[in-house]
Amino acid sequence: MRTFSYVRAPDVETALRTIATEPNAKFLGGGTNLVDLMRENIERPDVVVDISRLPLTGIDELPGGGVRIGALVRNSSLAAHPLVRTRYPVVSQAVLGGASAQLRNMATVGGNLLQRTRCLYFYDEASACNKREPGSGCSALGGFTRNHGVLGVSDHCIAAHPSDLCVALAALDAEVEVESTRGTRRIPLTEFHHLPGSTPHVETALAPDELVTSVELPAPVTTRSRYRKVRDRASYAFALVSVAAALEVRDDTVTAARLALGGVAPKPWRATEAERVLLGAPATEESFRSAAEAELASATSQDGNDFKIELARRTIVATLRDLLTDRSAA
Amino acid sequence: MTQTLPETTTTRESVVGKPVDRVDGTAKTTGEARFTAEFSHPDLTHAALVHATVSRGRITAIDTSAASAVPGVVTVLTHHNAPALKSPRKVTPTDLSTMASGTSVNYLNTDEVHWDGQPIAVVVAESALAAREAAALVRVTYETAESTVDFTAEEPAAKPQKNNLVMQGSAKKGDAEAAFTAAPVKVDRRFTTPPLHHNAIEPHATLAVWDGDRLTVHDATQSIDWLRSHLALRFGIPTRSVRVIAPFVGGGFGGKGFIWAGTILTALAARATGRPVRLVLTRESVYRTVGGRTPSTQRVALGARTDGTLTSLIHTSVTRLGRVGGTPEAVTSQSKHLYAAENILVRQNLVELDLVSNAAMRAPGEAIGTFALEASIDELAYELGMDPIELRMHNEPERNPIDGKQFARRHLREAYRVGAERFGWADRTPEPRSMRDGRWLVGMGVASAFHPSMLFVANVVVRLSVDGTVLVHCGLQEMGMGSATVQAQVAADALGVPVESVRVEYGDSTLPMAPGAGGSMQTASVANSLLAACEKLERKLTKLGRSPQESPAAVLAREGLPSLEVSVGSDTRLGRMAGQLRFMSKFLMDQRRWMKAALGAHFCEVRVDPDTGEVRVSRWTASFDVGRVLNAKTATSQLKGGIVMGIGMALAEQTLIDPRNGRIMNPSLAEYHVPVHADIPPIDITYLDEPDPTMPLGLVGIGEVSITGVAGAIANAIHHATGKRIRDLPITLDKLL
Ligand SMILES: Cc1cc2nc3c(=O)[nH]c(=O)nc-3n(C[C@H](O)[C@H](O)[C@H](O)COP(=O)(O)OP(=O)(O)OC[C@H]3O[C@@H](n4cnc5c(N)ncnc54)[C@H](O)[C@@H]3O)c2cc1C
Ligand code: SF4
């Protein structure tokens, strides 16, 4: 880790002013990703602006049935909040499926959105990586790719976005509110993260001087939602594949479907193809399978992550099936 | 002043076997117990390693200017300015401490690079943070040479391992190939296992202080005595000038049994700077500088008659060594002993790669060898339409299969009977995919556990005081097994005193020499000498006219003696050599006469998700034949620990070495998946407690046996659940899709 200076921001205004004037500064939320990356010399900020004491910790109901979540809400508080648990079970489940209890107690909502890939080569200073050093090459190609993407990847980078929370947020049409000295704007979660294309180092729509202040969830289309995470051990591992799903069925026909995938793409992957197939289709295993096939039709893979294509299909089907069975049980 | 009167009677209940609490339990839970990284010294400095990033070549330039400029940096040592070190010696049977060196590289005394990760510079600074910051700023240029690092690619070119006194590379009985060809029922399978790392919770750490030509090191070591001799050798000073202190070690599993770069370089840095230096390896440095378990490919071919009688057992393996060192691992060891096959052939082959040496890791060889053998036996059972336990019992030998030696003790039948009953094996329906629990496919599997038993030389001093206390001195190492606790139990019983009045001092090279904590032999070896010492003491007491009712302390009180001391073994140079020679000849004689081993039967139940292939181990019963158990509590912990580690090996663990360049890509506990709590079911441990008549107190070592067979049992259970045979570890879910 390099020596850096540390500023604790007492209020949003100071935070924004500091980040705007310091050329190489970073916000510090829970520090669970930033500090790790600083230790590995991957992130090398000169100034760290600690925002963890900013008053962005509320979870509030919005008129119209939505919920607004402050950017500094800890992951554990988010998962435990009654509004979240009852209206958006998928969010609560996604958060609890991630990391460990200790990490969730530290990690913030804003930091979770901006956590960086777990590509082994990105983490290794000695390996070439286009994301770290544009133009240096991608060591993952031909290397270990078990935690890499199969959708939306490019020849320049095949890294996957590791977040669980974001997958649930993507399924639910969340919007991210960001602020800078220049003002405030809102970015749909599905547009917040970028695909790598030829610029894998550009990861999000956030400008370097912008602060995430909150995430807003619209009223849920259904409270029948679920997060299924498939990983290499029972807990404390990133998703190989995850599925966030919400399903509304009337007279055995799908009347609403929200679906997003994790672990398979450089961004939380809203499964719009699958949703299109599902809407109005009979709520059967067969429809679920066609939806999954449609979503993964464009997938490309390496030796090490080829299994994810079939695993994603199966996990989609299994998750939708579970939601359906829940309904009959209810 | 009040005085407690010494007890006058010696009739007391035996404490050997009782679940006596660990003597260091309170110290560890309150944080009072100090591990190497917690020791300090006035004027202490801190070190960090710089690792090579090529697998073979020469350093052509090394730029330390940016590193040296970091505030707080004392020095940056490279091959240009490091003090001279003597090279490690070749291994000689007359001095077993020559085996101690992890690699043959003379660190910082050469510009040659032998593996990706080799330490090529050390930064010494006023703080650990400054040292690490500076280490990242050292810029190195290399002239690279061609290297071979890909085990899978090089494996076909492996060469046979030669036989020597202590290690057998091959063995045979009859003509196994011919018998195999002729057998009416057979299986012939290939298995692969990945490289693994120990991942002890405490990283390797050293604190070195020089006082003139005397060196004191605190070190997280499993081998206090070897470390002492090795440091003396490398720095060209007499052994008596080196003191090694290691009161507590936070797990080792073999990774701290040899001496690796970190330890040597800390002492070197302290020598160079004239200041005390502490180096606590980062987790990454542990992966890059300390060897781990070899990967393997294995072939097991079994031939049988239709009644299940094994006519042929062939087990061959390929494992790797580093070109700079390493030891062959006994992959086929169990295959010479577990089954009464009429013809047997085992052969181990080796390939040398430009990677750090492999290193012993809990049951080196048998842990992976039992996977292949026990999975193959299960496959044969299915070929024969026999119950896998029945097939094993049908081939249970009366004498050691490979050479007809007598078993010192063997109760594997009984272990299976007890285990099967506790586990409920009878409820299993043999057909694959025939058992379910909701959406989960349920499977049950068994496998045998096997690990050979050995003894080594240990010196002890025992002192009885008139206040009734007993002090045991022995330089043994405590890595969490409960070593001091169980030896106190041994002494208490031998002398007929309460266990609370025995104190064991250990973990220091100024104490009598003990063997390293490895090969499952520390406990029995020390107990062996301790018993001999206690007998000596008893004889002295008898000479003093002790009456049967009299407590030992009462004799001293009566005679007006403050204390009475006896010792076993001598710590002089000559004494040690004599001890080792005596031991070697006894060992070889013993080996010729008996086959001694720890044995067991694992029963496991798994659940497999039919959609995703996720595997959960849901139940475990293990039934052991491990001689007399000294302490029900510590033994159970030890046996459970091996099973946990085996579950990790079976389902998740794998060191990812990039085959393109030999670089370890997951040197962190976030990406190297050891099992977490949620992966481990309740584990039911039972043991027969049948003493081994050829071992002191009937003890056999139990440190390693329980990891053996675990992966086999899991693979067999997964087959039962899914109908799929996975012969490639770890059994990750993609292999089950
Ligand atoms: C071992 C391990 C396992 C993990 N497993 C999982 C898992 O299974 N699933 C999962 O989803 N996650 C997992 N995580 C990741 C964890 O969820 C993230 O590290 C965490 O959410 C990041 O939040 P933080 O507040 O600590 O972010 P920080 O580390 O503080 O910051 C991360 C980044 O976000 C920026 N940032 C933070 N807040 C803001 C803001 N308000 N506005 C603008 N920028 C901001 C920082 O500048 C930094 O670049 C794991 C982490 C570890 C270490
Ligand atoms: S996949 Fe992306 S992050 Fe990983 S090495 Fe390639 S460019 Fe870097």
XYZ file of N, CA, C and O in Angstrom, chain B residues 422-479:
232
model
N -23.607 -46.749 13.640
C -23.871 -45.366 14.059
C -24.430 -44.533 12.925
O -25.237 -43.645 13.129
N -23.942 -44.819 11.719
C -24.312 -44.002 10.569
C -25.664 -44.400 10.000
O -26.383 -43.588 9.414
N -26.017 -45.656 10.178
C -27.256 -46.153 9.578
C -27.055 -46.573 8.132
O -27.871 -46.292 7.262
N -25.945 -47.254 7.874
C -25.603 -47.684 6.522
C -26.671 -48.630 5.962
O -26.940 -48.660 4.763
N -27.312 -49.380 6.861
C -28.298 -50.375 6.431
C -29.485 -49.723 5.728
O -30.166 -50.360 4.922
N -29.740 -48.431 6.012
C -30.880 -47.760 5.378
C -30.603 -47.332 3.948
O -31.476 -46.806 3.270
N -29.375 -47.520 3.511
C -29.007 -47.046 2.181
C -29.525 -48.010 1.117
O -29.357 -49.213 1.228
N -30.134 -47.457 0.077
C -30.487 -48.293 -1.068
C -29.369 -48.142 -2.095
O -29.011 -47.021 -2.451
N -28.777 -49.229 -2.551
C -27.540 -49.143 -3.325
C -27.686 -48.460 -4.691
O -26.727 -47.877 -5.182
N -28.847 -48.520 -5.288
C -29.029 -47.966 -6.631
C -28.687 -46.466 -6.658
O -29.202 -45.693 -5.854
N -27.812 -46.010 -7.597
C -27.560 -44.570 -7.709
C -28.858 -43.816 -7.998
O -29.750 -44.337 -8.660
N -28.953 -42.619 -7.501
C -30.123 -41.739 -7.653
C -31.390 -42.312 -7.031
O -32.496 -41.914 -7.407
N -31.236 -43.231 -6.105
C -32.448 -43.846 -5.549
C -32.917 -43.181 -4.268
O -33.969 -43.504 -3.750
N -32.109 -42.251 -3.728
C -32.515 -41.624 -2.469
C -32.675 -40.119 -2.678
O -31.842 -39.480 -3.317
N -33.738 -39.567 -2.121
C -34.008 -38.143 -2.290
C -34.496 -37.519 -1.001
O -35.045 -38.205 -0.141
N -34.293 -36.217 -0.909
C -34.899 -35.469 0.176
C -35.393 -34.175 -0.448
O -34.609 -33.272 -0.706
N -36.687 -34.103 -0.738
C -37.216 -32.968 -1.481
C -36.530 -32.922 -2.833
O -36.398 -33.934 -3.508
N -36.003 -31.725 -3.200
C -35.356 -31.618 -4.506
C -33.955 -32.219 -4.496
O -33.363 -32.478 -5.538
N -33.385 -32.407 -3.323
C -31.995 -32.872 -3.245
C -31.864 -34.360 -3.566
O -32.647 -35.169 -3.080
N -30.837 -34.694 -4.324
C -30.442 -36.093 -4.485
C -29.556 -36.437 -3.293
O -28.656 -35.674 -2.949
N -29.823 -37.574 -2.682
C -29.057 -37.952 -1.496
C -28.165 -39.144 -1.826
O -28.584 -40.061 -2.536
N -26.930 -39.097 -1.333
C -26.023 -40.215 -1.575
C -25.209 -40.533 -0.334
O -24.930 -39.646 0.482
N -24.865 -41.789 -0.183
C -24.028 -42.199 0.949
C -22.812 -42.934 0.430
O -22.927 -43.766 -0.471
N -21.665 -42.633 1.022
C -20.434 -43.280 0.582
C -19.550 -43.646 1.755
O -19.637 -43.037 2.826
N -18.697 -44.635 1.523
C -17.723 -45.003 2.542
C -16.328 -45.014 1.923
O -16.177 -45.103 0.707
N -15.329 -44.963 2.788
C -13.944 -45.153 2.357
C -13.095 -45.446 3.582
O -13.441 -45.037 4.698
N -12.008 -46.139 3.357
C -11.093 -46.449 4.453
C -10.058 -45.354 4.606
O -9.688 -44.688 3.636
N -9.591 -45.206 5.845
C -8.516 -44.269 6.152
C -7.289 -45.069 6.558
O -7.413 -46.121 7.196
N -6.131 -44.572 6.177
C -4.890 -45.288 6.478
C -3.730 -44.321 6.612
O -3.533 -43.458 5.761
N -2.964 -44.473 7.672
C -1.704 -43.729 7.760
C -0.706 -44.528 8.585
O -1.036 -45.002 9.672
N 0.516 -44.702 8.085
C 1.489 -45.493 8.828
C 1.891 -44.809 10.139
O 1.850 -43.595 10.243
N 2.293 -45.610 11.111
C 2.686 -45.064 12.412
C 4.186 -45.176 12.597
O 4.781 -46.190 12.233
N 4.766 -44.159 13.188
C 6.217 -44.150 13.396
C 6.561 -43.544 14.751
O 5.751 -42.873 15.376
N 7.784 -43.777 15.131
C 8.326 -43.147 16.331
C 9.632 -42.475 15.955
O 10.279 -42.845 14.988
N 10.031 -41.492 16.766
C 11.286 -40.812 16.509
C 11.979 -40.579 17.848
O 11.398 -40.802 18.897
N 13.225 -40.128 17.785
C 13.939 -39.870 19.041
C 13.375 -38.627 19.718
O 13.122 -37.638 19.052
N 13.251 -38.680 21.026
C 12.877 -37.489 21.784
C 13.636 -37.525 23.101
O 13.766 -38.576 23.721
N 14.158 -36.398 23.499
C 14.828 -36.314 24.798
C 13.911 -35.585 25.777
O 13.244 -34.621 25.397
N 13.892 -36.054 27.020
C 13.095 -35.347 28.035
C 13.843 -35.320 29.363
O 14.699 -36.165 29.634
N 13.485 -34.324 30.150
C 13.967 -34.264 31.533
C 12.732 -34.150 32.419
O 11.813 -33.397 32.102
N 12.677 -34.925 33.467
C 11.539 -34.865 34.384
C 12.061 -34.563 35.781
O 13.013 -35.203 36.243
N 11.451 -33.568 36.425
C 11.857 -33.233 37.774
C 10.647 -33.288 38.715
O 9.626 -32.655 38.465
N 10.818 -34.062 39.770
C 9.790 -34.154 40.808
C 10.231 -33.286 41.974
O 11.376 -33.377 42.412
N 9.336 -32.437 42.444
C 9.689 -31.576 43.581
C 8.978 -32.027 44.842
O 7.940 -32.685 44.776
N 9.522 -31.582 45.932
C 8.981 -32.014 47.222
C 7.563 -31.477 47.453
O 6.781 -32.039 48.207
N 7.202 -30.398 46.761
C 5.827 -29.895 46.907
C 4.828 -30.721 46.084
O 3.653 -30.390 46.006
N 5.319 -31.771 45.461
C 4.417 -32.663 44.734
C 4.269 -32.329 43.265
O 3.635 -33.055 42.519
N 4.870 -31.226 42.825
C 4.739 -30.870 41.406
C 5.780 -31.610 40.568
O 6.849 -31.985 41.055
N 5.406 -31.811 39.323
C 6.294 -32.482 38.375
C 6.519 -31.538 37.209
O 5.564 -30.965 36.672
N 7.749 -31.363 36.840
C 8.081 -30.489 35.725
C 8.669 -31.345 34.616
O 9.631 -32.084 34.826
N 8.055 -31.254 33.444
C 8.566 -31.990 32.284
C 9.200 -30.982 31.336
O 8.573 -29.984 30.986
N 10.419 -31.239 30.930
C 11.096 -30.375 29.969
C 11.257 -31.112 28.662
O 11.853 -32.187 28.621
N 10.730 -30.552 27.608
C 10.880 -31.178 26.298
C 10.623 -30.125 25.236
O 9.605 -29.442 25.269
N 11.529 -30.012 24.275
C 11.414 -28.969 23.244
C 10.417 -29.319 22.158
O 10.692 -29.135 20.981
N 9.262 -29.813 22.550
C 8.255 -30.182 21.546
C 7.518 -28.938 21.061
O 7.642 -27.862 21.636
N 6.736 -29.082 20.001
C 6.005 -27.935 19.487
C 4.506 -28.136 19.596
O 3.982 -29.210 19.433
N 3.862 -27.017 19.937
C 2.415 -27.015 20.164
C 1.774 -26.174 19.056
O 1.937 -24.979 19.014
N 1.067 -26.870 18.170
C 0.428 -26.148 17.059
C -1.082 -26.155 17.195
O -1.792 -25.976 16.224
